[in-house]
Coordinates of C-alpha atoms in Angstrom, one line a residue:
X1 CA 0.0 0.0 0.0
X2 CA 1.3 3.5 -0.9
X3 CA 0.4 6.1 1.7
X4 CA 1.1 9.8 1.2
X5 CA 2.0 12.8 3.4
X6 CA 0.3 16.0 2.4
X7 CA 2.2 19.3 2.7
X8 CA 1.1 22.9 2.5
X9 CA 3.0 24.4 -0.4
X10 CA 3.9 27.8 1.0
X11 CA 5.8 26.7 4.1
X12 CA 6.1 22.9 3.7
X13 CA 4.1 22.2 7.0
X14 CA 2.5 18.8 7.2
X15 CA -1.3 18.8 6.8
X16 CA -1.9 15.1 7.1
X17 CA 0.0 11.8 7.1
X18 CA -0.9 8.2 6.1
X19 CA -3.3 9.4 3.4
X20 CA -4.8 6.6 1.4
X21 CA -7.4 8.5 -0.7
X22 CA -7.7 12.0 -2.2
X23 CA -10.9 13.3 -3.7
X24 CA -11.4 16.7 -5.3
X25 CA -14.9 18.3 -5.0
X26 CA -15.1 21.7 -6.6
X27 CA -12.5 23.8 -4.7
X28 CA -12.1 21.4 -1.8
X29 CA -9.5 18.6 -1.4
X30 CA -10.8 15.7 0.7
X31 CA -8.1 13.7 2.3
X32 CA -8.8 10.3 3.9
X33 CA -6.3 8.5 6.0
X34 CA -5.9 4.8 6.6
X35 CA -8.2 4.9 9.6
X36 CA -11.0 6.5 7.5
X37 CA -10.8 9.9 9.1
X38 CA -11.4 12.8 6.6
X39 CA -9.8 16.2 6.4
X40 CA -11.3 18.8 4.0
X41 CA -9.0 21.6 2.8
X42 CA -10.0 24.6 0.6
X43 CA -7.4 24.7 -2.1
X44 CA -5.9 22.7 -5.0
X45 CA -3.4 20.0 -5.6
X46 CA -0.1 21.4 -7.0
X47 CA 2.0 18.3 -7.2
X48 CA 1.9 14.6 -6.5
X49 CA 5.2 12.6 -6.2
X50 CA 4.1 8.9 -6.2
X51 CA 7.7 7.6 -5.9
X52 CA 8.2 9.5 -2.6
X53 CA 4.6 9.6 -1.4
X54 CA 4.4 13.4 -1.3
X55 CA 1.4 15.6 -2.1
X56 CA 1.6 19.4 -2.1
X57 CA -1.5 21.6 -1.8
X58 CA -2.1 25.3 -2.3
X59 CA -4.4 26.2 0.5
X60 CA -6.8 29.2 0.4

């Protein structure tokens, strides 16, 4: 299983770890971790690095 860590683009702070699913609904990025907990972030995906399990978001 490939799990991702999601970072805020402007300062590289960690938003969430162990993310197994990402959905985009309009201008909201919905992050779901391996326990099923969801985090909703207003913004957009800037970059996904699958080899290193990194996702960067631009947050509003």
